[in-house]
Coordinates of C-alpha atoms in Angstrom, one line a residue:
M1 CA 170.7 -75.3 -46.7
E2 CA 172.9 -78.3 -47.2
G3 CA 176.5 -78.0 -46.0
R4 CA 175.9 -74.7 -44.3
T5 CA 176.2 -75.1 -40.5
F6 CA 177.2 -72.4 -38.0
S7 CA 178.4 -72.4 -34.5
T8 CA 176.3 -70.5 -31.8
N9 CA 178.0 -67.3 -32.9
G10 CA 177.2 -68.0 -36.5
F11 CA 180.9 -68.3 -37.3
E12 CA 182.7 -70.8 -39.6
G13 CA 185.6 -70.8 -41.9
S14 CA 189.4 -70.7 -41.7
G15 CA 189.7 -68.0 -39.1
G16 CA 189.7 -68.6 -35.4
G17 CA 187.1 -67.3 -32.9
G18 CA 188.8 -67.3 -29.6
A19 CA 187.5 -65.5 -26.5
W20 CA 186.4 -62.0 -27.4
G21 CA 188.0 -59.1 -25.5
S22 CA 190.5 -59.0 -22.7
S23 CA 188.3 -57.2 -20.2
E24 CA 184.7 -56.3 -19.7
D25 CA 184.9 -53.1 -21.8
S26 CA 187.0 -54.4 -24.6
K27 CA 185.9 -55.6 -28.0
P28 CA 187.5 -57.6 -30.8
Y29 CA 188.6 -55.8 -33.9
Y30 CA 185.9 -56.2 -36.5
V31 CA 186.6 -55.6 -40.2
T32 CA 184.3 -56.4 -43.1
T33 CA 184.4 -56.7 -46.9
P34 CA 181.5 -55.7 -49.0
I35 CA 179.4 -58.6 -49.7
F36 CA 179.7 -59.5 -53.4
Y37 CA 176.9 -59.6 -55.9
V38 CA 176.4 -63.1 -57.3
N39 CA 175.4 -62.1 -60.9
A40 CA 178.9 -63.0 -62.3
E41 CA 182.2 -64.8 -61.4
P42 CA 184.7 -63.2 -59.0
H43 CA 187.3 -60.9 -60.5
I44 CA 190.6 -59.4 -59.2
G45 CA 188.8 -56.5 -57.6
H46 CA 186.9 -58.8 -55.3
L47 CA 190.1 -60.5 -54.3
H48 CA 191.6 -57.1 -53.6
S49 CA 188.8 -56.1 -51.2
C50 CA 189.1 -59.4 -49.3
L51 CA 192.9 -59.1 -49.0
V52 CA 192.7 -55.5 -47.6
A53 CA 190.4 -56.7 -44.9
D54 CA 192.5 -59.8 -44.2
V55 CA 195.7 -57.9 -43.9
L56 CA 194.1 -55.5 -41.5
A57 CA 192.7 -58.3 -39.4
R58 CA 196.0 -60.2 -39.3
Y59 CA 197.8 -57.0 -38.4
Q60 CA 195.5 -56.5 -35.4
D61 CA 196.1 -60.1 -34.3
L62 CA 199.8 -59.4 -34.4
R63 CA 199.7 -56.0 -32.9
R64 CA 196.9 -56.3 -30.3
G65 CA 196.0 -59.9 -30.1
G66 CA 192.9 -59.2 -32.1
D67 CA 191.5 -56.5 -29.8
S68 CA 190.2 -53.2 -31.2
I69 CA 191.9 -49.9 -30.2
Y70 CA 188.5 -48.9 -29.0
T71 CA 186.5 -50.0 -26.0
R72 CA 182.9 -51.1 -26.5
E73 CA 181.8 -47.6 -25.5
G74 CA 183.9 -46.2 -28.4
N75 CA 186.8 -44.7 -26.3
R76 CA 190.4 -45.0 -27.4
R77 CA 192.4 -47.3 -25.1
S78 CA 195.2 -45.8 -23.0
R79 CA 198.9 -46.6 -23.4
G80 CA 198.8 -48.7 -20.2
E81 CA 196.1 -50.9 -21.7
E82 CA 198.1 -51.2 -24.9
D83 CA 201.1 -52.4 -22.9
E84 CA 198.9 -55.1 -21.3
V85 CA 197.7 -56.2 -24.7
A86 CA 201.4 -56.3 -25.9
K87 CA 202.1 -58.9 -23.2
K88 CA 199.0 -60.8 -24.0
T89 CA 199.9 -61.3 -27.7
K90 CA 202.9 -63.5 -26.9
G91 CA 202.3 -67.0 -28.1
L92 CA 199.0 -66.3 -29.9
K93 CA 199.8 -68.3 -33.0
G94 CA 196.7 -69.9 -34.3
K95 CA 194.4 -68.1 -31.9
S96 CA 193.2 -65.2 -34.1
K97 CA 190.6 -63.1 -32.4
S98 CA 189.9 -60.4 -34.9
I99 CA 186.5 -60.8 -36.6
L100 CA 186.6 -60.7 -40.4
S101 CA 183.4 -61.1 -42.4
T102 CA 182.9 -61.5 -46.1
G103 CA 180.2 -63.1 -48.2
T104 CA 177.6 -62.7 -51.0
D105 CA 174.7 -60.4 -51.7
E106 CA 172.0 -62.7 -53.3
H107 CA 168.8 -60.7 -53.6
G108 CA 167.6 -58.1 -56.1
L109 CA 166.2 -57.5 -59.5
K110 CA 169.5 -58.2 -61.2
I111 CA 169.7 -61.7 -59.8
Q112 CA 166.1 -62.3 -60.6
K113 CA 166.6 -61.3 -64.3
V114 CA 169.8 -63.3 -64.6
A115 CA 168.0 -66.4 -63.3
E116 CA 165.0 -65.8 -65.6
R117 CA 167.3 -65.5 -68.7
S118 CA 169.1 -68.7 -67.8
S119 CA 165.9 -70.5 -66.8
E120 CA 167.6 -71.3 -63.4
D121 CA 166.1 -71.3 -59.9
P122 CA 167.4 -68.0 -58.2
L123 CA 168.6 -69.9 -55.1
Q124 CA 170.5 -72.5 -57.3
L125 CA 172.1 -69.6 -59.2
C126 CA 173.1 -68.0 -55.8
D127 CA 174.5 -71.4 -54.4
R128 CA 176.6 -71.9 -57.5
I129 CA 178.2 -68.4 -57.7
S130 CA 178.4 -67.9 -53.9
K131 CA 180.6 -71.0 -53.7
R132 CA 183.0 -69.5 -56.2
F133 CA 183.5 -66.5 -53.9
K134 CA 184.0 -68.7 -50.9
D135 CA 186.5 -70.8 -52.9
L136 CA 188.4 -67.7 -53.8
A137 CA 188.6 -66.5 -50.2
R138 CA 190.0 -69.9 -49.2
A139 CA 192.4 -70.1 -52.1
A140 CA 193.8 -66.7 -51.2
N141 CA 194.2 -67.7 -47.5
V142 CA 191.7 -65.1 -46.3
S143 CA 191.2 -65.8 -42.6
Y144 CA 187.5 -65.0 -42.5
T145 CA 185.5 -65.6 -39.4
R146 CA 182.2 -65.9 -41.2
F147 CA 181.2 -66.1 -44.9
I148 CA 177.7 -64.6 -44.8
R149 CA 175.0 -65.0 -47.4
T150 CA 171.9 -62.8 -47.5
T151 CA 169.9 -66.0 -48.0
D152 CA 171.0 -67.2 -44.5
P153 CA 168.0 -67.5 -42.1
D154 CA 169.5 -65.5 -39.3
H155 CA 170.2 -62.6 -41.8
R156 CA 166.5 -62.5 -42.7
E157 CA 165.6 -62.2 -39.1
A158 CA 168.1 -59.4 -38.6
V159 CA 166.7 -57.5 -41.6
H160 CA 163.2 -57.8 -40.3
H161 CA 164.3 -56.6 -36.9
L162 CA 166.1 -53.5 -38.3
W163 CA 163.1 -52.7 -40.5
R164 CA 160.7 -52.9 -37.5
Q165 CA 163.0 -50.7 -35.5
M166 CA 163.0 -48.0 -38.2
V167 CA 159.2 -48.2 -38.6
R168 CA 158.8 -48.0 -34.7
S169 CA 161.0 -44.8 -34.6
G170 CA 158.8 -43.3 -37.3
H171 CA 161.4 -43.2 -40.0
I172 CA 159.6 -45.4 -42.7
Y173 CA 156.4 -44.3 -44.3
K174 CA 154.5 -45.3 -47.5
G175 CA 154.3 -43.1 -50.5
K176 CA 154.5 -42.8 -54.3
H177 CA 158.0 -42.8 -55.8
S178 CA 159.1 -42.0 -59.3
G179 CA 162.6 -41.6 -60.7
W180 CA 165.4 -43.0 -62.8
Y181 CA 166.3 -46.6 -61.7
S182 CA 169.4 -48.6 -62.5
V183 CA 168.9 -52.4 -62.5
S184 CA 172.7 -53.0 -62.4
D185 CA 173.2 -50.6 -59.4
E186 CA 169.9 -51.5 -57.7
A187 CA 169.5 -47.7 -57.0
F188 CA 167.4 -44.7 -58.0
F189 CA 169.3 -41.7 -59.1
P190 CA 168.2 -38.0 -58.8
E191 CA 167.9 -35.7 -61.9
S192 CA 171.2 -34.1 -61.0
Q193 CA 173.1 -37.4 -61.4
V194 CA 171.7 -38.5 -64.7
R195 CA 172.3 -37.5 -68.4
E196 CA 171.0 -38.4 -71.8
V197 CA 173.4 -40.2 -74.1
T198 CA 173.1 -41.5 -77.7
D199 CA 174.4 -44.9 -78.9
L200 CA 176.7 -44.0 -81.8
K201 CA 176.0 -47.4 -83.6
T202 CA 172.2 -47.5 -83.3
G203 CA 171.3 -43.9 -82.8
E204 CA 169.2 -44.8 -79.8
S205 CA 169.0 -42.2 -77.0
Y206 CA 168.7 -43.3 -73.4
M207 CA 169.4 -42.0 -69.8
E208 CA 172.5 -43.1 -67.9
S209 CA 174.0 -42.5 -64.5
I210 CA 176.8 -39.9 -64.5
E211 CA 178.5 -41.7 -61.7
T212 CA 178.4 -45.3 -62.8
G213 CA 177.6 -45.2 -66.5
S214 CA 174.7 -47.7 -66.1
R215 CA 171.6 -47.6 -68.1
L216 CA 168.5 -46.2 -66.4
E217 CA 164.8 -46.8 -66.7
W218 CA 162.0 -44.6 -65.5
S219 CA 160.0 -46.1 -62.7
E220 CA 156.8 -45.0 -60.9
E221 CA 155.4 -47.1 -58.1
E222 CA 154.1 -47.0 -54.5
N223 CA 156.9 -47.9 -52.1
Y224 CA 157.9 -47.6 -48.5
K225 CA 160.3 -44.7 -48.0
F226 CA 162.9 -43.9 -45.5
R227 CA 163.1 -40.3 -44.1
L228 CA 166.7 -39.9 -45.2
A229 CA 166.5 -36.1 -45.6
E230 CA 165.9 -35.8 -41.8
F231 CA 169.4 -37.1 -41.1
R232 CA 171.3 -34.7 -43.4
E233 CA 172.5 -32.4 -40.6
R234 CA 173.4 -35.2 -38.3
L235 CA 175.4 -36.9 -41.1
I236 CA 177.2 -33.6 -41.8
D237 CA 178.0 -33.1 -38.1
W238 CA 179.3 -36.6 -37.8
L239 CA 181.8 -36.2 -40.7
E240 CA 182.9 -32.7 -39.8
K241 CA 183.7 -33.9 -36.3
D242 CA 185.4 -37.1 -37.4
T243 CA 187.8 -36.5 -40.4
K244 CA 188.9 -40.1 -40.2
A245 CA 185.4 -41.6 -40.5
I246 CA 185.9 -42.0 -44.3
Q247 CA 189.2 -42.8 -45.8
P248 CA 191.0 -41.7 -48.0
A249 CA 190.5 -38.0 -47.3
K250 CA 189.3 -37.3 -50.9
R251 CA 186.4 -39.7 -50.4
H252 CA 185.5 -38.0 -47.1
A253 CA 185.4 -34.6 -48.9
E254 CA 183.3 -36.0 -51.7
V255 CA 180.6 -37.4 -49.4
L256 CA 180.5 -34.3 -47.3
S257 CA 180.0 -32.2 -50.4
E258 CA 177.2 -34.5 -51.6
L259 CA 175.4 -34.2 -48.2
K260 CA 175.7 -30.3 -48.3
S261 CA 174.0 -30.3 -51.7
G262 CA 170.9 -31.8 -50.1
L263 CA 169.3 -35.2 -49.6
S264 CA 165.9 -36.7 -50.6
D265 CA 164.0 -39.4 -48.9
L266 CA 164.9 -42.9 -50.0
S267 CA 162.8 -45.6 -51.5
V268 CA 163.4 -48.8 -49.4
S269 CA 161.0 -51.3 -51.0
R270 CA 159.9 -52.5 -54.4
P271 CA 156.5 -54.0 -55.3
S272 CA 156.8 -57.9 -55.1
S273 CA 155.1 -57.9 -58.5
R274 CA 158.4 -56.4 -59.9
L275 CA 160.9 -57.8 -57.4
S276 CA 159.9 -61.2 -56.1
W277 CA 163.5 -62.4 -55.3
G278 CA 164.0 -60.5 -52.0
I279 CA 163.1 -60.4 -48.3
P280 CA 159.5 -59.5 -48.0
V281 CA 158.5 -56.4 -45.9
P282 CA 157.2 -57.6 -42.5
D283 CA 153.4 -57.8 -42.4
D284 CA 153.2 -56.6 -46.1
P285 CA 154.2 -59.4 -48.5
G286 CA 153.1 -57.1 -51.4
H287 CA 156.5 -55.4 -51.1
S288 CA 160.1 -56.6 -51.1
I289 CA 162.8 -54.8 -49.0
Y290 CA 165.2 -52.6 -51.0
V291 CA 168.3 -54.7 -51.6
W292 CA 170.7 -52.2 -50.0
V293 CA 168.7 -52.3 -46.7
D294 CA 169.0 -56.1 -46.9
A295 CA 172.7 -56.1 -48.0
L296 CA 174.0 -53.5 -45.5
T297 CA 172.4 -55.2 -42.6
N298 CA 174.8 -58.2 -43.0
Y299 CA 177.3 -56.3 -41.0
L300 CA 174.9 -56.4 -38.0
T301 CA 174.0 -60.0 -38.6
V302 CA 177.5 -61.1 -38.2
S303 CA 177.7 -59.4 -34.8
G304 CA 174.7 -61.5 -33.6
Y305 CA 172.0 -58.9 -34.3
P306 CA 169.3 -58.8 -33.1
W307 CA 170.9 -59.0 -29.7
K308 CA 169.2 -60.6 -26.9
E309 CA 169.5 -57.5 -24.9
D310 CA 170.2 -53.8 -25.7
F311 CA 173.4 -52.7 -27.3
G312 CA 176.3 -53.0 -24.9
S313 CA 175.1 -56.3 -23.4
E314 CA 177.2 -59.4 -23.3
S315 CA 175.3 -60.8 -26.3
N316 CA 177.1 -58.4 -28.6
R317 CA 180.9 -58.1 -28.4
C318 CA 182.2 -56.8 -31.8
W319 CA 179.8 -54.0 -32.9
P320 CA 180.6 -51.3 -34.0
A321 CA 182.7 -52.3 -36.9
D322 CA 186.2 -51.0 -36.8
V323 CA 186.5 -50.9 -40.6
H324 CA 184.2 -51.3 -43.5
V325 CA 186.3 -52.1 -46.6
V326 CA 184.3 -51.0 -49.7
G327 CA 184.8 -50.0 -53.3
K328 CA 184.6 -46.3 -54.2
D329 CA 181.5 -47.0 -56.3
I330 CA 179.4 -48.0 -53.3
I331 CA 180.5 -45.3 -51.0
R332 CA 177.1 -43.5 -51.0
F333 CA 175.3 -46.5 -49.7
H334 CA 177.9 -47.1 -46.9
A335 CA 178.6 -43.5 -45.9
I336 CA 175.1 -42.0 -46.2
Y337 CA 172.4 -44.5 -46.3
W338 CA 174.0 -47.0 -43.8
P339 CA 174.8 -44.4 -41.0
A340 CA 171.4 -43.0 -41.4
F341 CA 169.8 -46.4 -40.9
L342 CA 171.9 -46.9 -37.8
M343 CA 171.1 -43.5 -36.4
A344 CA 167.4 -44.2 -36.9
C345 CA 167.8 -47.3 -34.7
H346 CA 170.0 -45.6 -32.1
L347 CA 173.0 -47.8 -32.9
P348 CA 176.7 -46.8 -33.0
L349 CA 178.3 -46.0 -36.3
P350 CA 181.2 -47.9 -37.9
K351 CA 184.6 -46.3 -36.9
T352 CA 186.0 -46.1 -40.4
I353 CA 184.8 -46.6 -43.9
L354 CA 187.7 -47.4 -46.2
A355 CA 186.8 -46.8 -49.8
H356 CA 189.4 -48.2 -52.1
S357 CA 189.8 -47.4 -55.8
H358 CA 189.4 -49.8 -58.7
W359 CA 191.6 -52.0 -60.7
T360 CA 192.2 -51.4 -64.5
M361 CA 193.9 -53.8 -66.9
N362 CA 196.7 -52.4 -69.0
K363 CA 195.4 -48.9 -68.1
S364 CA 191.9 -49.7 -69.4
K365 CA 188.8 -50.4 -67.2
M366 CA 188.1 -54.1 -66.8
S367 CA 185.2 -55.2 -68.9
K368 CA 183.9 -58.6 -70.1
S369 CA 183.1 -57.1 -73.5
K370 CA 186.7 -56.1 -73.9
G371 CA 188.0 -59.5 -72.6
N372 CA 190.4 -57.8 -70.2
V373 CA 189.0 -59.1 -66.8
A374 CA 191.8 -60.7 -64.7
N375 CA 190.9 -64.1 -63.4
P376 CA 192.0 -64.3 -59.7
F377 CA 192.1 -68.1 -59.6
K378 CA 194.5 -68.3 -62.5
A379 CA 196.7 -65.6 -61.0
L380 CA 196.9 -67.5 -57.7
E381 CA 197.8 -70.6 -59.5
L382 CA 200.3 -69.2 -61.8
Y383 CA 202.3 -66.9 -59.4
G384 CA 201.5 -68.4 -56.0
V385 CA 199.2 -67.1 -53.2
D386 CA 201.6 -64.9 -51.3
P387 CA 203.2 -63.2 -54.3
V388 CA 199.7 -62.2 -55.5
R389 CA 198.8 -61.0 -52.1
F390 CA 202.0 -59.0 -52.0
F391 CA 201.4 -57.5 -55.4
L392 CA 197.8 -56.5 -54.9
M393 CA 198.7 -54.8 -51.5
R394 CA 201.9 -53.2 -52.8
V395 CA 200.4 -51.7 -56.0
G396 CA 196.8 -51.5 -54.8
G397 CA 197.5 -50.5 -51.2
N398 CA 197.3 -46.8 -52.1
F399 CA 193.6 -46.4 -52.0
S400 CA 193.3 -42.9 -53.5
T401 CA 193.9 -43.7 -57.1
D402 CA 193.1 -46.6 -59.5
S403 CA 195.7 -49.4 -59.8
D404 CA 196.6 -51.2 -63.0
Y405 CA 196.7 -55.0 -63.0
S406 CA 199.5 -56.0 -65.4
P407 CA 200.9 -59.5 -65.5
A408 CA 204.2 -58.0 -66.6
M409 CA 204.3 -55.7 -63.6
L410 CA 203.4 -58.5 -61.3
E411 CA 206.3 -60.6 -62.7
E412 CA 208.7 -57.6 -62.3
Y413 CA 207.7 -57.2 -58.6
Y414 CA 208.1 -61.0 -58.1
K415 CA 211.6 -61.0 -59.6
K416 CA 213.0 -57.8 -58.2
S417 CA 211.4 -57.6 -54.8
L418 CA 210.5 -61.1 -53.8
Q419 CA 213.3 -63.1 -55.5
G420 CA 216.0 -60.5 -55.9
Q421 CA 215.7 -58.8 -52.5
L422 CA 213.9 -60.9 -49.9
G423 CA 214.6 -64.4 -51.2
N424 CA 218.2 -63.6 -52.2
L425 CA 219.0 -62.1 -48.7
L426 CA 217.7 -65.3 -47.0
S427 CA 219.7 -67.6 -49.3
R428 CA 222.9 -65.5 -48.9
I429 CA 223.0 -65.5 -45.1
L430 CA 222.0 -69.1 -44.7
A431 CA 224.4 -70.5 -47.2
P432 CA 226.1 -73.7 -45.8
K433 CA 229.6 -72.3 -46.4
L434 CA 228.8 -69.2 -44.3
L435 CA 227.3 -71.2 -41.5
T436 CA 230.4 -73.5 -41.4
K437 CA 232.6 -70.5 -41.3
L438 CA 230.5 -69.0 -38.5
R439 CA 230.7 -72.1 -36.3
E440 CA 234.4 -72.8 -36.9
G441 CA 235.5 -69.2 -36.3
G442 CA 233.4 -68.9 -33.1
S443 CA 235.6 -71.4 -31.4
K444 CA 238.8 -69.7 -32.4
E445 CA 238.3 -65.9 -32.1
P446 CA 236.9 -63.7 -29.5
L447 CA 234.3 -61.1 -30.7
S448 CA 235.4 -57.5 -31.0
S449 CA 233.5 -54.3 -31.8
P450 CA 232.4 -54.2 -35.5
T451 CA 233.8 -51.5 -37.8
A452 CA 231.5 -48.5 -38.1
T453 CA 230.5 -47.7 -41.7
A454 CA 227.9 -45.4 -43.1
I455 CA 225.9 -48.4 -44.6
R456 CA 226.0 -50.3 -41.3
D457 CA 225.0 -47.3 -39.2
R458 CA 222.1 -46.5 -41.6
L459 CA 220.9 -50.1 -41.4
V460 CA 220.9 -50.1 -37.5
T461 CA 219.0 -46.8 -37.5
S462 CA 216.4 -48.2 -40.0
L463 CA 216.1 -51.4 -37.9
H464 CA 215.2 -49.4 -34.8
S465 CA 212.9 -47.1 -36.7
L466 CA 210.9 -49.6 -38.7
P467 CA 208.4 -50.9 -35.9
S468 CA 207.2 -47.4 -35.3
L469 CA 207.0 -46.5 -39.0
Y470 CA 205.3 -49.7 -39.8
E471 CA 202.7 -49.2 -37.0
R472 CA 202.0 -45.7 -38.3
H473 CA 201.3 -46.8 -41.8
Q474 CA 199.2 -49.7 -40.8
E475 CA 197.1 -47.5 -38.4
D476 CA 196.7 -44.9 -41.2
L477 CA 195.6 -47.6 -43.6
E478 CA 198.6 -47.0 -45.9
L479 CA 199.4 -50.6 -46.7
S480 CA 201.5 -49.9 -49.7
K481 CA 203.7 -47.6 -47.6
S482 CA 204.1 -50.3 -45.0
L483 CA 205.5 -52.6 -47.7
E484 CA 207.6 -49.9 -49.2
S485 CA 209.2 -49.3 -45.8
I486 CA 209.9 -53.0 -45.2
F487 CA 211.5 -53.5 -48.6
S488 CA 213.6 -50.4 -48.1
L489 CA 215.1 -52.1 -45.0
I490 CA 215.7 -55.3 -46.9
S491 CA 217.5 -53.3 -49.6
E492 CA 219.8 -51.7 -47.1
C493 CA 220.6 -55.0 -45.6
N494 CA 221.6 -56.5 -49.0
E495 CA 223.7 -53.4 -49.5
L496 CA 225.6 -54.2 -46.3
V497 CA 226.1 -57.9 -47.3
S498 CA 227.5 -56.8 -50.7
Q499 CA 229.9 -54.4 -49.0
V500 CA 231.1 -56.8 -46.3
Q501 CA 231.2 -59.9 -48.5
P502 CA 231.2 -62.3 -45.4
W503 CA 231.9 -65.3 -47.6
S504 CA 235.4 -63.9 -48.4
D505 CA 238.4 -65.4 -46.5
Q506 CA 239.8 -61.9 -46.3
V507 CA 237.1 -60.5 -44.0
P508 CA 237.8 -60.6 -40.2
F509 CA 235.7 -62.9 -38.3
H510 CA 234.1 -60.2 -36.1
E511 CA 233.0 -58.4 -39.3
V512 CA 231.4 -61.7 -40.6
V513 CA 229.6 -62.1 -37.3
D514 CA 228.3 -58.5 -37.3
C515 CA 227.1 -58.7 -40.9
L516 CA 225.3 -62.0 -40.4
H517 CA 223.9 -60.9 -37.1
L518 CA 222.3 -57.7 -38.5
S519 CA 221.1 -59.6 -41.6
H520 CA 219.5 -62.4 -39.4
E521 CA 217.8 -59.7 -37.2
T522 CA 216.6 -57.8 -40.3
L523 CA 214.9 -61.0 -41.5
R524 CA 213.5 -61.8 -38.1
L525 CA 211.9 -58.4 -38.0
V526 CA 210.8 -58.6 -41.6
G527 CA 209.3 -62.1 -41.1
V528 CA 207.1 -60.9 -38.4
L529 CA 206.0 -57.6 -40.0
L530 CA 205.3 -59.2 -43.3
S531 CA 203.2 -62.0 -41.8
P532 CA 199.9 -60.2 -42.3
F533 CA 200.7 -59.8 -46.0
M534 CA 202.4 -63.1 -46.8
P535 CA 201.6 -65.5 -43.9
R536 CA 202.7 -68.8 -45.3
S537 CA 205.9 -67.5 -46.9
M538 CA 206.9 -65.7 -43.6
E539 CA 206.1 -68.8 -41.6
T540 CA 208.6 -70.7 -43.8
L541 CA 211.2 -67.8 -43.6
L542 CA 211.0 -67.8 -39.7
D543 CA 211.2 -71.5 -39.7
H544 CA 214.4 -71.3 -41.7
L545 CA 215.8 -68.8 -39.2
R546 CA 214.8 -71.2 -36.3
V547 CA 212.7 -68.6 -34.7
P548 CA 210.5 -70.4 -32.2
E549 CA 206.8 -70.2 -32.9
D550 CA 206.2 -68.6 -29.6
K551 CA 208.7 -65.8 -30.3
R552 CA 207.0 -64.3 -33.3
S553 CA 204.7 -61.7 -31.7
W554 CA 204.8 -58.0 -31.8
S555 CA 206.5 -57.8 -28.3
D556 CA 209.2 -60.1 -29.5
V557 CA 210.4 -57.6 -32.2
A558 CA 209.3 -54.3 -30.7
T559 CA 209.7 -52.5 -27.3
W560 CA 208.2 -49.2 -26.3
N561 CA 210.8 -46.5 -25.8
Q562 CA 209.2 -44.1 -23.3
Q563 CA 211.7 -41.3 -23.8
Q564 CA 211.3 -41.3 -27.6
R565 CA 207.6 -42.1 -27.4
R566 CA 207.9 -44.7 -30.1
W567 CA 208.3 -48.4 -30.7
V568 CA 211.9 -49.5 -31.5
F569 CA 213.3 -52.9 -32.6
R570 CA 214.2 -55.4 -29.9
L571 CA 217.7 -56.1 -31.2
R572 CA 219.4 -59.3 -29.9
S573 CA 223.1 -59.3 -29.0
S574 CA 225.8 -60.8 -31.3
Q575 CA 226.4 -63.4 -28.6
D576 CA 222.8 -64.5 -28.6
F577 CA 222.9 -64.7 -32.4
L578 CA 226.0 -66.8 -32.3
S579 CA 224.4 -69.2 -29.8
S580 CA 221.3 -69.6 -31.9
S581 CA 223.2 -70.0 -35.1
L582 CA 224.1 -73.5 -33.9
L583 CA 220.6 -74.5 -34.6
L584 CA 220.6 -73.4 -38.2
S585 CA 220.5 -76.1 -40.8
D586 CA 223.6 -76.9 -43.0
E587 CA 221.4 -78.0 -45.9
K588 CA 221.1 -75.7 -48.9
L589 CA 217.7 -74.0 -48.8
K590 CA 215.1 -74.3 -51.5
P591 CA 214.4 -70.8 -52.9
L592 CA 211.7 -69.0 -50.8
F593 CA 210.3 -67.6 -54.1
P594 CA 211.3 -70.1 -56.9
R595 CA 211.8 -69.3 -60.6
L596 CA 208.4 -68.7 -62.3
E597 CA 207.4 -71.4 -64.8
L598 CA 205.3 -69.3 -67.2

C-alpha cells in the first residue's frame, strides 16, 4: 500500500529500534496495545490504552535501557544482571529499545457492513480510519515501534502460518456450529451469557449479551472449530500457578471463575458467503478466518513471526510479550482464547495481561447517541499533550475501577497539580532574584550545617525513599500511585520553600542554600521519574535546571543500598549544587504550564 514501508524488522514510527538485548539470553521489553477496530473514530479510551503502553515502555527504557526483566527463556534476571543494566542505561537518550506495538484491526463483518452501508470499498474505509488512529498516537507522543494493520501482507502470512500450525497439531476440525452471534463483538455467546430483553418504545423482544449489552442474532453454519475445551485444565493450571498473569487481581479471579465453569469448542471461521472481508482459510477459500484469530496474531507478527527458525533463535528477540494492555471488555479473547492458541502451537505465553477499566463521561457511559464521547484530538489541542497524558494516567492509572472523564476535573488537576505544585516550584527556585542572591552570598559566607526542622527532615526522608517506592508502583502496574507519590514529594518541597522563604533578606545564607539545594534536587529527581509520563515537559524542566542530557538516567538519580535492599536517591552535595548554580539562567522563566486559554 502506498506510503507504508517497513524496515527489515517491520518497524517504523517515532520510537527507536536499537540493538535488541544486552546479552545472548536477554530480550527487549515488549508491550502491546489492543489493535483498534476501524468502524468509528478514535475516542479517549483508545488514547488511554496507548498511553498506558507508552508509559510502561518509556519506564523500561529509563529503568533498564529497554530490556525485559525476563530472559528469553522466561527466567527473572538476577540483581547482578540488573546492576549491569543500570550502568548501561547512562546516556541512552534517544536510543529507546523497548518494543511498543499498536495499530488497527481491519477485518470482520462489522467493517464489511459499515462499508456496504456507505457504499465504500472496505480497504479505503480502513485506510481512512486507520490513519486517524495513527495520527492520534503521533499527536499524543506515543513512542510506538510499529503501527501494525491486519491488512499488512506480513500479517496475513503470520495468520496463515499460525492456522496451519494449529491444524497440524490436530486442534482445528470442521463441524456444524449454531449459537447467538454478536456482529458488534464479532463473537458467539453461550446460552449462559445471553438474555431476552424488550424494547420499551417498540415492544420488540430480542436477545442480547449480558456482558456487553450487544444485540445478538441466531446463526447456524458449517465452520472450522478450535478444540478450546481441551485446554481448560491447562489454562486453569497456568493461572493458579501465576497470580500475576492477569492484572488487576479481580480480573484474574473473573477469568479463573469462567474457566472453572467450563469451556466449549470455539468457532474459528465464517463462510465467505457471509464474511468476505477477511483473511481466507488456507486451502479453503470458502471460509474466512475468525476475526479474533486474525487480530490476536498481530502480537506475533510484530515479533517477526513466522520466525525463520524455531522459537529461541536469533530471528526472534522480543517474544513473549511482557505486557498486553487491553480493555476489560476483551479480556476473554486475550486471557482464554489467545493463550490456548499459543499452547496449541507450543509457544510461550505473554507474561502479563493488563486489563484496564473503561472511561465514563460525567459518570455516564460514553455513547455516540448520548453525545458524550470525548474527542481526544480536541483535548490534546486544548490542554496540551503532557497535561492530558498526566490526567489520563493519574485518574485512569487505577485499573480496577472505571474512571470519569470530566473537563472540569482535568482543569482542576492542571491548575492545582501541574501549575500550582510542579510549575510553581520550578518558578520559585529559579527566580532571578534568588539566583543573584545565591551567587553573591556564595562569595561572602562559608557554608554551615542547615538547621534541622521537621519539614526538612521529612523531605530528605521522602527524597531517599521515592526511587524505591516509584519502582515498586511501576513494577506493580500502579501508575496512578506512582504519580501520587511523586506529587506528594513536590508538595513537601513546596512546604519547605514556604517555611524557609529563601527570598527574604532575614534568612541566613546557609539556610537559603540548603532550601534551594533540596528543591533543585527534588526537581532533578522528579524530572527524571516523570519523564515516562510527560516526556516533553520534563525535558524542558531538566533543561531549565541545566541537567546535562547524559545525566538523566536511572543511575544518575538512584543508587542501590545493599544494606537496606532498596534504591535510594543519589543526593548531590550542597557544594556541588552551588557550583552548578553558576550555569543557571538569570532570565525569568516562561511558565512550564501556562494559564489555560479556554
